[in-house]
Amino acid sequence: MDKKARRELIAKRIAKEFKDGDIVNLGIGMPTLVGNFVPDDVEIILQSENGFVGLGPAPAPGEEDPDLTNAGGQPVTIKPGGAFFDSAMSFSIIRGGHVDATVLGALEVDEKGNLANWMIPGKMVPGMGGAMDLVTGAKKVIIAMEHTAKDGSPKILKECTLPLTGREVVDLIVTDMGVMEVTDKGIVLKEIAPGLTVEDVQKATEAKLIIDENLKEMEV
């Protein structure tokens, strides 16, 4: 499976997590793909921390509006009925607990649900953005990431080593190898990607996985 296919697998699976009426925030990078795969029979409202609701599909090439971007600076579209507001209102929505779910990327996640996703010491970073607010204000935090780093090292660890974005905030992890729920007892592997074994997933994971008794193939 190439990189594009892995990213689409993750986005398609996460898109099945939502129900009608959910207000959802998509982080920059891979999480933005999720908006392209929400089932036609499910109507959600996408919120962006730079100040609007009603995010639509990515614009077709040549139809981008330079004045209309998400928090990551990527061109977006707005559905009929969408609304614009200032950052103060946008973060009031987030901090006030009105966002049902946020989908974020991650550098590391650990078995306690801690999240590191904003910096590697010594490297230039633009800042944390709204992630710190989203992981505490959203009702559900979903992580979208490839299961391992570029060098093959695990990204799901016993304990994060990088600066944290939030402590014990992650609810669900979706990777190209499976779907995992963070519980009080640890990380439960609930779905596994086609063609893989439990041993394959555990070998690529530092944290000890708990295998759900109803483990099934990833639903995409």
Short mmCIF file of C-alpha atoms in Angstrom, two decimals:
data_model
loop_
_atom_site.label_atom_id
_atom_site.label_comp_id
_atom_site.label_asym_id
_atom_site.label_seq_id
_atom_site.Cartn_x
_atom_site.Cartn_y
_atom_site.Cartn_z
CA MET A 1 0.00 0.00 0.00
CA ASP A 2 1.52 3.35 -1.03
CA LYS A 3 1.47 6.49 1.08
CA LYS A 4 -1.62 7.96 -0.64
CA ALA A 5 -3.58 4.72 -0.16
CA ARG A 6 -2.59 4.52 3.52
CA ARG A 7 -3.71 8.10 4.15
CA GLU A 8 -7.04 7.52 2.37
CA LEU A 9 -7.64 4.32 4.36
CA ILE A 10 -7.23 6.27 7.59
CA ALA A 11 -9.43 9.17 6.43
CA LYS A 12 -12.21 6.87 5.15
CA ARG A 13 -12.34 4.96 8.43
CA ILE A 14 -12.49 8.10 10.54
CA ALA A 15 -15.26 9.54 8.37
CA LYS A 16 -17.47 6.67 9.60
CA GLU A 17 -17.22 7.89 13.19
CA PHE A 18 -19.65 10.78 12.77
CA LYS A 19 -23.41 11.11 12.94
CA ASP A 20 -25.88 13.70 11.71
CA GLY A 21 -25.48 17.08 13.36
CA ASP A 22 -21.97 16.56 14.73
CA ILE A 23 -19.77 19.65 14.82
CA VAL A 24 -16.29 18.47 13.83
CA ASN A 25 -12.91 20.19 13.68
CA LEU A 26 -10.28 18.77 11.32
CA GLY A 27 -6.62 19.48 12.03
CA ILE A 28 -4.14 20.33 9.31
CA GLY A 29 -2.49 17.70 7.12
CA MET A 30 -4.00 14.22 6.88
CA PRO A 31 -7.09 15.06 9.00
CA THR A 32 -8.33 17.45 6.29
CA LEU A 33 -8.82 14.41 4.00
CA VAL A 34 -11.58 13.15 6.28
CA GLY A 35 -13.97 15.81 4.96
CA ASN A 36 -13.81 14.23 1.49
CA PHE A 37 -15.09 10.85 2.71
CA VAL A 38 -18.03 11.64 4.97
CA PRO A 39 -20.93 9.40 3.77
CA ASP A 40 -23.55 11.21 1.66
CA ASP A 41 -26.29 10.24 4.10
CA VAL A 42 -24.53 11.86 7.07
CA GLU A 43 -24.66 15.64 7.52
CA ILE A 44 -21.98 17.11 9.78
CA ILE A 45 -20.83 20.68 10.33
CA LEU A 46 -17.09 21.27 9.93
CA GLN A 47 -15.59 24.04 12.06
CA SER A 48 -12.22 25.73 11.53
CA GLU A 49 -10.49 27.57 14.38
CA ASN A 50 -9.57 30.49 12.14
CA GLY A 51 -13.23 31.44 12.14
CA PHE A 52 -15.98 29.62 10.24
CA VAL A 53 -18.37 26.69 10.14
CA GLY A 54 -19.73 24.92 7.10
CA LEU A 55 -16.52 23.73 5.47
CA GLY A 56 -17.15 22.01 2.15
CA PRO A 57 -15.06 19.72 -0.09
CA ALA A 58 -11.64 20.83 -1.27
CA PRO A 59 -11.93 23.19 -4.28
CA ALA A 60 -11.19 21.88 -7.76
CA PRO A 61 -7.80 22.91 -9.21
CA GLY A 62 -8.04 26.45 -10.54
CA GLU A 63 -11.10 27.29 -8.43
CA GLU A 64 -9.26 28.13 -5.21
CA ASP A 65 -10.16 31.41 -3.45
CA PRO A 66 -6.99 32.86 -1.85
CA ASP A 67 -9.14 34.58 0.80
CA LEU A 68 -10.76 31.32 1.84
CA THR A 69 -8.42 28.94 3.69
CA ASN A 70 -8.52 26.65 6.71
CA ALA A 71 -6.34 27.07 9.80
CA GLY A 72 -3.47 25.41 7.94
CA GLY A 73 -3.65 27.87 5.04
CA GLN A 74 -5.08 25.30 2.62
CA PRO A 75 -7.80 26.42 0.15
CA VAL A 76 -11.29 25.35 1.17
CA THR A 77 -14.92 25.81 0.13
CA ILE A 78 -17.94 26.82 2.18
CA LYS A 79 -21.32 25.10 1.99
CA PRO A 80 -24.56 27.11 1.74
CA GLY A 81 -25.47 28.21 5.26
CA GLY A 82 -21.86 28.41 6.41
CA ALA A 83 -20.90 31.32 8.63
CA PHE A 84 -17.80 33.39 9.35
CA PHE A 85 -16.73 34.89 12.69
CA ASP A 86 -13.64 36.13 14.47
CA SER A 87 -11.10 33.99 16.31
CA ALA A 88 -12.50 34.97 19.72
CA MET A 89 -15.88 33.49 18.78
CA SER A 90 -14.21 30.45 17.20
CA PHE A 91 -12.22 29.61 20.33
CA SER A 92 -15.27 30.28 22.50
CA ILE A 93 -17.02 27.53 20.53
CA ILE A 94 -14.09 25.18 21.14
CA ARG A 95 -13.47 26.04 24.80
CA GLY A 96 -17.17 26.06 25.52
CA GLY A 97 -17.45 22.38 24.65
CA HIS A 98 -19.54 22.83 21.50
CA VAL A 99 -17.26 20.78 19.20
CA ASP A 100 -18.31 17.13 19.19
CA ALA A 101 -15.06 15.76 17.81
CA THR A 102 -11.66 16.87 16.59
CA VAL A 103 -9.36 14.91 14.29
CA LEU A 104 -5.67 15.65 14.77
CA GLY A 105 -2.36 14.30 13.55
CA ALA A 106 0.28 13.10 16.00
CA LEU A 107 4.00 12.68 16.39
CA GLU A 108 3.52 10.37 19.38
CA VAL A 109 0.64 8.93 21.40
CA ASP A 110 1.04 6.78 24.49
CA GLU A 111 -0.95 4.16 26.37
CA LYS A 112 -2.36 6.75 28.78
CA GLY A 113 -3.81 8.80 25.94
CA ASN A 114 -1.16 11.50 26.14
CA LEU A 115 -0.59 13.35 22.86
CA ALA A 116 2.52 15.00 21.39
CA ASN A 117 1.82 16.63 18.05
CA TRP A 118 3.30 20.10 17.86
CA MET A 119 7.10 20.18 18.07
CA ILE A 120 10.39 18.33 17.96
CA PRO A 121 12.94 20.15 20.15
CA GLY A 122 15.55 21.91 18.03
CA LYS A 123 13.38 22.13 14.93
CA MET A 124 11.59 25.27 13.77
CA VAL A 125 7.82 25.03 14.26
CA PRO A 126 5.04 27.53 13.51
CA GLY A 127 3.44 26.96 16.93
CA MET A 128 0.80 24.80 18.51
CA GLY A 129 -2.12 26.52 16.80
CA GLY A 130 -5.46 25.52 18.29
CA ALA A 131 -4.52 21.96 19.24
CA MET A 132 -4.13 22.65 22.95
CA ASP A 133 -7.63 24.11 23.08
CA LEU A 134 -9.13 21.40 20.88
CA VAL A 135 -7.85 18.45 22.95
CA THR A 136 -9.41 19.90 26.08
CA GLY A 137 -12.53 21.47 24.57
CA ALA A 138 -13.71 18.84 22.07
CA LYS A 139 -15.88 16.02 23.38
CA LYS A 140 -13.91 13.38 21.44
CA VAL A 141 -10.29 13.43 20.25
CA ILE A 142 -9.47 11.20 17.28
CA ILE A 143 -5.90 10.74 16.10
CA ALA A 144 -5.19 10.24 12.39
CA MET A 145 -1.64 9.13 11.71
CA GLU A 146 0.53 6.52 10.03
CA HIS A 147 1.33 3.76 12.51
CA THR A 148 5.10 4.23 12.41
CA ALA A 149 7.54 7.06 11.72
CA LYS A 150 9.50 7.34 8.46
CA ASP A 151 12.31 5.25 9.94
CA GLY A 152 9.87 2.53 10.99
CA SER A 153 10.00 3.34 14.71
CA PRO A 154 6.75 3.12 16.72
CA LYS A 155 4.62 6.23 17.24
CA ILE A 156 2.33 4.54 19.77
CA LEU A 157 4.50 4.35 22.85
CA LYS A 158 4.41 3.37 26.50
CA GLU A 159 5.17 7.00 27.31
CA CYS A 160 5.56 10.01 25.03
CA THR A 161 9.07 11.47 24.79
CA LEU A 162 8.25 14.74 23.00
CA PRO A 163 6.63 17.86 24.54
CA LEU A 164 2.96 17.15 25.16
CA THR A 165 -0.01 18.87 23.62
CA GLY A 166 -2.35 17.37 26.22
CA ARG A 167 -2.44 14.72 28.96
CA GLU A 168 -4.85 11.78 28.79
CA VAL A 169 -6.90 13.44 26.05
CA VAL A 170 -6.95 10.88 23.22
CA ASP A 171 -10.06 8.74 22.77
CA LEU A 172 -9.43 6.93 19.48
CA ILE A 173 -6.37 6.25 17.29
CA VAL A 174 -6.80 5.35 13.63
CA THR A 175 -3.72 4.31 11.65
CA ASP A 176 -2.95 2.40 8.49
CA MET A 177 -2.68 -0.74 10.67
CA GLY A 178 -5.83 -0.53 12.76
CA VAL A 179 -8.33 1.23 14.99
CA MET A 180 -7.49 1.52 18.67
CA GLU A 181 -9.50 2.86 21.60
CA VAL A 182 -7.73 4.39 24.59
CA THR A 183 -9.21 3.06 27.84
CA ASP A 184 -8.36 3.20 31.54
CA LYS A 185 -6.73 -0.21 31.16
CA GLY A 186 -4.66 0.68 28.08
CA ILE A 187 -5.00 0.72 24.30
CA VAL A 188 -7.54 -1.74 22.89
CA LEU A 189 -7.08 -2.92 19.29
CA LYS A 190 -10.63 -3.07 17.93
CA GLU A 191 -10.10 -3.27 14.16
CA ILE A 192 -7.17 -4.42 12.06
CA ALA A 193 -6.22 -3.42 8.51
CA PRO A 194 -6.77 -6.00 5.74
CA GLY A 195 -3.88 -8.43 5.28
CA LEU A 196 -2.31 -7.82 8.69
CA THR A 197 -2.09 -9.99 11.79
CA VAL A 198 -2.25 -8.98 15.45
CA GLU A 199 1.44 -9.83 15.66
CA ASP A 200 2.19 -7.38 12.81
CA VAL A 201 0.45 -4.55 14.67
CA GLN A 202 2.00 -5.35 18.05
CA LYS A 203 5.49 -5.54 16.50
CA ALA A 204 5.05 -1.97 15.21
CA THR A 205 3.70 -0.72 18.56
CA GLU A 206 5.76 -0.09 21.70
CA ALA A 207 2.73 0.00 24.02
CA LYS A 208 1.26 -3.40 24.89
CA LEU A 209 -2.03 -3.72 23.04
CA ILE A 210 -5.17 -5.22 24.53
CA ILE A 211 -6.90 -7.28 21.84
CA ASP A 212 -10.66 -6.79 21.71
CA GLU A 213 -12.53 -10.08 21.91
CA ASN A 214 -14.58 -8.93 18.91
CA LEU A 215 -11.58 -7.82 16.82
CA LYS A 216 -12.62 -7.32 13.19
CA GLU A 217 -11.28 -6.01 9.89
CA MET A 218 -11.21 -2.22 9.46
CA GLU A 219 -14.51 -0.89 8.13
CA VAL A 220 -13.94 1.50 5.25
#
